[in-house]
Short mmCIF file of C-alpha atoms in Angstrom, two decimals:
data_model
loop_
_atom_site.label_atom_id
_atom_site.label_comp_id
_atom_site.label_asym_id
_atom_site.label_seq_id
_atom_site.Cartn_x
_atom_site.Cartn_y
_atom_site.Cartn_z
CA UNK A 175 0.00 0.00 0.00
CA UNK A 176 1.34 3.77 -1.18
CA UNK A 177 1.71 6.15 1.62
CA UNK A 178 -0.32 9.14 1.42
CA UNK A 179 0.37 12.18 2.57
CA UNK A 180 -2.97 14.08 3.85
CA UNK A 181 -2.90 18.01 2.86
CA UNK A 182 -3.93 20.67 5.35
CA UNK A 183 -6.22 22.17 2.47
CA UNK A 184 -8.38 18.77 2.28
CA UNK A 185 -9.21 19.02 6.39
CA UNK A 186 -12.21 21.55 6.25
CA UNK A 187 -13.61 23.17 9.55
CA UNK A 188 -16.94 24.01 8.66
CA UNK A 189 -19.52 26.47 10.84
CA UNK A 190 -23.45 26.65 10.86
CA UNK A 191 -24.09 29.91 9.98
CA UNK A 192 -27.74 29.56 9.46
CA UNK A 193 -29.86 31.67 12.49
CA UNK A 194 -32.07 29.11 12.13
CA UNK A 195 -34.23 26.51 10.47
CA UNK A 196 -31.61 24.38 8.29
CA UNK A 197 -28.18 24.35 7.99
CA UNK A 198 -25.85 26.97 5.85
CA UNK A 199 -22.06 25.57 6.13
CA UNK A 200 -19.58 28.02 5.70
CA UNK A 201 -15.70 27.05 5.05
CA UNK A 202 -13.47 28.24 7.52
CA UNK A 203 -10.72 29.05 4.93
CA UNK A 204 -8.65 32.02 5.26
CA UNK A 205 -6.77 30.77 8.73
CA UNK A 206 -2.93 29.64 9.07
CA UNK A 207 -4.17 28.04 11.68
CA UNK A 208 -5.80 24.79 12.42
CA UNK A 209 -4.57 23.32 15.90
CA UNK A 210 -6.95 20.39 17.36
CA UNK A 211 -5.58 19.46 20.71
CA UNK A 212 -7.44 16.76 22.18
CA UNK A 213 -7.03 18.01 26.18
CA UNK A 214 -7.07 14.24 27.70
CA UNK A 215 -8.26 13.94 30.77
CA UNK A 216 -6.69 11.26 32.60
CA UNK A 217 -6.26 9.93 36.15
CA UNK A 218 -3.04 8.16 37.86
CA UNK A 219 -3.53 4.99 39.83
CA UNK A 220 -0.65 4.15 41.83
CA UNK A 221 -1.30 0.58 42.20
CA UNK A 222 0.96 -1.80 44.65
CA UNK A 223 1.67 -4.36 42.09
CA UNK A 224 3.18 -1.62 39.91
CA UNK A 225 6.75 -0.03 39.74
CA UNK A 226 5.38 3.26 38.24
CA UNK A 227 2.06 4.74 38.92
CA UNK A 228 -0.51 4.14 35.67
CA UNK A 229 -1.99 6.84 33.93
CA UNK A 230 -5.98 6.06 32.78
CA UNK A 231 -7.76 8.44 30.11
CA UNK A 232 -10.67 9.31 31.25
CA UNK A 233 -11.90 11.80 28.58
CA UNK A 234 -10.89 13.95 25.92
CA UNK A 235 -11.76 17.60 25.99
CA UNK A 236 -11.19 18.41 22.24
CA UNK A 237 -10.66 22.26 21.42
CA UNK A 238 -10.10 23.72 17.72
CA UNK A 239 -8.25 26.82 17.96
CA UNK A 240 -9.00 29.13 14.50
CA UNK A 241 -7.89 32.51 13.20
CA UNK A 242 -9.67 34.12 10.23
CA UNK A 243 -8.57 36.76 8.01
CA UNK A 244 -11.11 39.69 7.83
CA UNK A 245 -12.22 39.38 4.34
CA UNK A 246 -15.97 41.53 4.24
CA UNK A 247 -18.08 39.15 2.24
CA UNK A 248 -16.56 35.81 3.92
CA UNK A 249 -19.88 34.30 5.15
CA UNK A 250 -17.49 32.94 7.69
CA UNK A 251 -16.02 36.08 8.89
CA UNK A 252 -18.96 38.48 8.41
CA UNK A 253 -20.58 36.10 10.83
CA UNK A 254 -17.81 35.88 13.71
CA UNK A 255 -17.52 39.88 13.00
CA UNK A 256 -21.18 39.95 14.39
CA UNK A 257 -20.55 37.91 17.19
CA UNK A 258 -17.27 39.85 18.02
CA UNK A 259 -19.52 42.99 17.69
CA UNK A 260 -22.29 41.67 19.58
CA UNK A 261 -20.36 39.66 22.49
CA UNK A 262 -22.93 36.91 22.96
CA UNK A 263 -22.70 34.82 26.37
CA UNK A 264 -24.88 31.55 26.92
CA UNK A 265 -26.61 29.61 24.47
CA UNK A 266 -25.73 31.78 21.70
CA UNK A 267 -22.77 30.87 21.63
CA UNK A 268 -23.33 26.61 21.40
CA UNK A 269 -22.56 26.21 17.43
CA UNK A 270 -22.54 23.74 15.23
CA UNK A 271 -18.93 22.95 13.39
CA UNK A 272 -18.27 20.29 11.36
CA UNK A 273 -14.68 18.77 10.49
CA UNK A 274 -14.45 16.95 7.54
CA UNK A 275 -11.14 15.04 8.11
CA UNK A 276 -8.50 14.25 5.14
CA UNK A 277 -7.84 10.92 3.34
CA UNK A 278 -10.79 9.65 0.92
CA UNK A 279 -12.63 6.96 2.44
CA UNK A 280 -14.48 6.43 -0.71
CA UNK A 281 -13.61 6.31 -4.70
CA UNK A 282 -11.99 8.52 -6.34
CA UNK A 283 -14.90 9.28 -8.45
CA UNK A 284 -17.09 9.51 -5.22
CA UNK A 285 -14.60 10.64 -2.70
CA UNK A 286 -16.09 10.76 1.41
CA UNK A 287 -14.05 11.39 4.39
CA UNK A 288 -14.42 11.19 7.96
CA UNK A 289 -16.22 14.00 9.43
CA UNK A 290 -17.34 15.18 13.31
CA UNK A 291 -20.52 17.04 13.43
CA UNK A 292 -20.14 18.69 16.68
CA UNK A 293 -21.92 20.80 19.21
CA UNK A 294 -19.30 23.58 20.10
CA UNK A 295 -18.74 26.45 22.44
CA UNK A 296 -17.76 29.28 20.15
CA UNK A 297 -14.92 31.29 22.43
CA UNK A 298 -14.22 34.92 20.50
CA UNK A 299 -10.56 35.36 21.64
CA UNK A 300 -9.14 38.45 20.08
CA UNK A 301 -9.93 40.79 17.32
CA UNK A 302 -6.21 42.28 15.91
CA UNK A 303 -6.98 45.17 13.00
CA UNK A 304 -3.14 44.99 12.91
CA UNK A 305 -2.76 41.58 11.40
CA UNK A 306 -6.47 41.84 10.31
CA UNK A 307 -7.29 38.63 12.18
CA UNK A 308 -10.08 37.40 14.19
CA UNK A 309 -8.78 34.81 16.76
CA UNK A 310 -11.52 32.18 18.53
CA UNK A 311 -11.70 28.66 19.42
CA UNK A 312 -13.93 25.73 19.69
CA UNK A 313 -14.71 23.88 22.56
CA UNK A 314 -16.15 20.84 21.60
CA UNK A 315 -19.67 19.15 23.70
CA UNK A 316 -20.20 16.81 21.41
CA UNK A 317 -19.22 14.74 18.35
CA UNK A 318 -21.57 12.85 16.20
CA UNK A 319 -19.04 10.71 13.79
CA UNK A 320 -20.09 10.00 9.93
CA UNK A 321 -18.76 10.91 7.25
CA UNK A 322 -18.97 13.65 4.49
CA UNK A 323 -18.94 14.74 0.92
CA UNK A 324 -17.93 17.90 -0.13
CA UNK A 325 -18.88 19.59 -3.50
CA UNK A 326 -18.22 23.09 -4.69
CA UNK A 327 -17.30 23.83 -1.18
CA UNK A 328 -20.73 22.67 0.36
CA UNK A 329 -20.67 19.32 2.87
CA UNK A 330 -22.98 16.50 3.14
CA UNK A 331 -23.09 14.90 6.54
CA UNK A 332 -23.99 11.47 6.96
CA UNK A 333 -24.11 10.39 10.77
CA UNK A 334 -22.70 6.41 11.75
CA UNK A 335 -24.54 6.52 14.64
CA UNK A 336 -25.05 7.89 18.17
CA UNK A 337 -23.66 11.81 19.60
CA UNK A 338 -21.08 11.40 22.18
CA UNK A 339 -20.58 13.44 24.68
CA UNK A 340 -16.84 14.44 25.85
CA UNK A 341 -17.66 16.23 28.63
#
């Protein structure tokens, strides 16, 4: 079997835009950055039949950390621009972002790739007019696996089964 390499252009972040009713993805494109750190939560046993004390995971805590470049007319960024300008707090700020994950899972005529459908905390970091960058982060809730087709920039989400919780 070839190795491939996966490219950090075919791992799309996606984010509901839609105020409601049904969902409008838009590509979270203009970013250098694209850091998922999966925050395990673990727990050390120190058990007496053991040398060295045993770490257990207990959870992950999965955050995506995002910068966008202010482009006016970016459905992405003209949307985090209102929620920088409006500072929303609560449930307003639980969103919907989808990762559609590299490495075709299907054909090459009908590529589909691994994809979370998550429930997120949206966390506006900074706003820097300087480097004309927005700077937030996801904190994901919850991740309903499937997988995902992507054409002309729109996904298709198809879920494999249950949500899962990682809190």
């Amino acid at each position: 079997m070839a190795l491939e390499r996966l490219k950090k252009f075919k791992t799309i972040p996606f984010l509901n835009i839609a105020k409601s009713g049904s969902e409008s993805w838009a590509r979270i494109g203009k970013s250098t950055i694209f850091d998922l750190v999966l925050n395990a939560q673990t727990e050390d046993n120190d058990f007496i039949e053991d040398e060295i004390p045993t770490t257990e995971i207990k959870s992950y805590k999965p955050e995506l950390a995002q910068e966008l470049q202010c482009n006016k007319g970016d459905p992405a960024f003209d949307y985090l621009y209102d929620m920088f300008y409006n500072l929303p707090t609560g449930e307003d700020v639980k969103k919907n972002l989808l990762i559609v994950f590299a490495g075709n899972k299907g054909t090459e005529s009908a590529p589909k790739f691994n994809a979370w459908n998550t429930t997120s905390t949206l966390i506006l970091d900074h706003f820097d007019s300087v480097a004309e960058k927005i700077y937030f982060k996801f904190s994901i809730i919850n991740i309903q696996r499937g997988t995902a087709t992507v054409t002309d920039n729109v996904p298709s989400f198809t879920e494999n089964g249950a949500v899962q919780s990682v809190e």
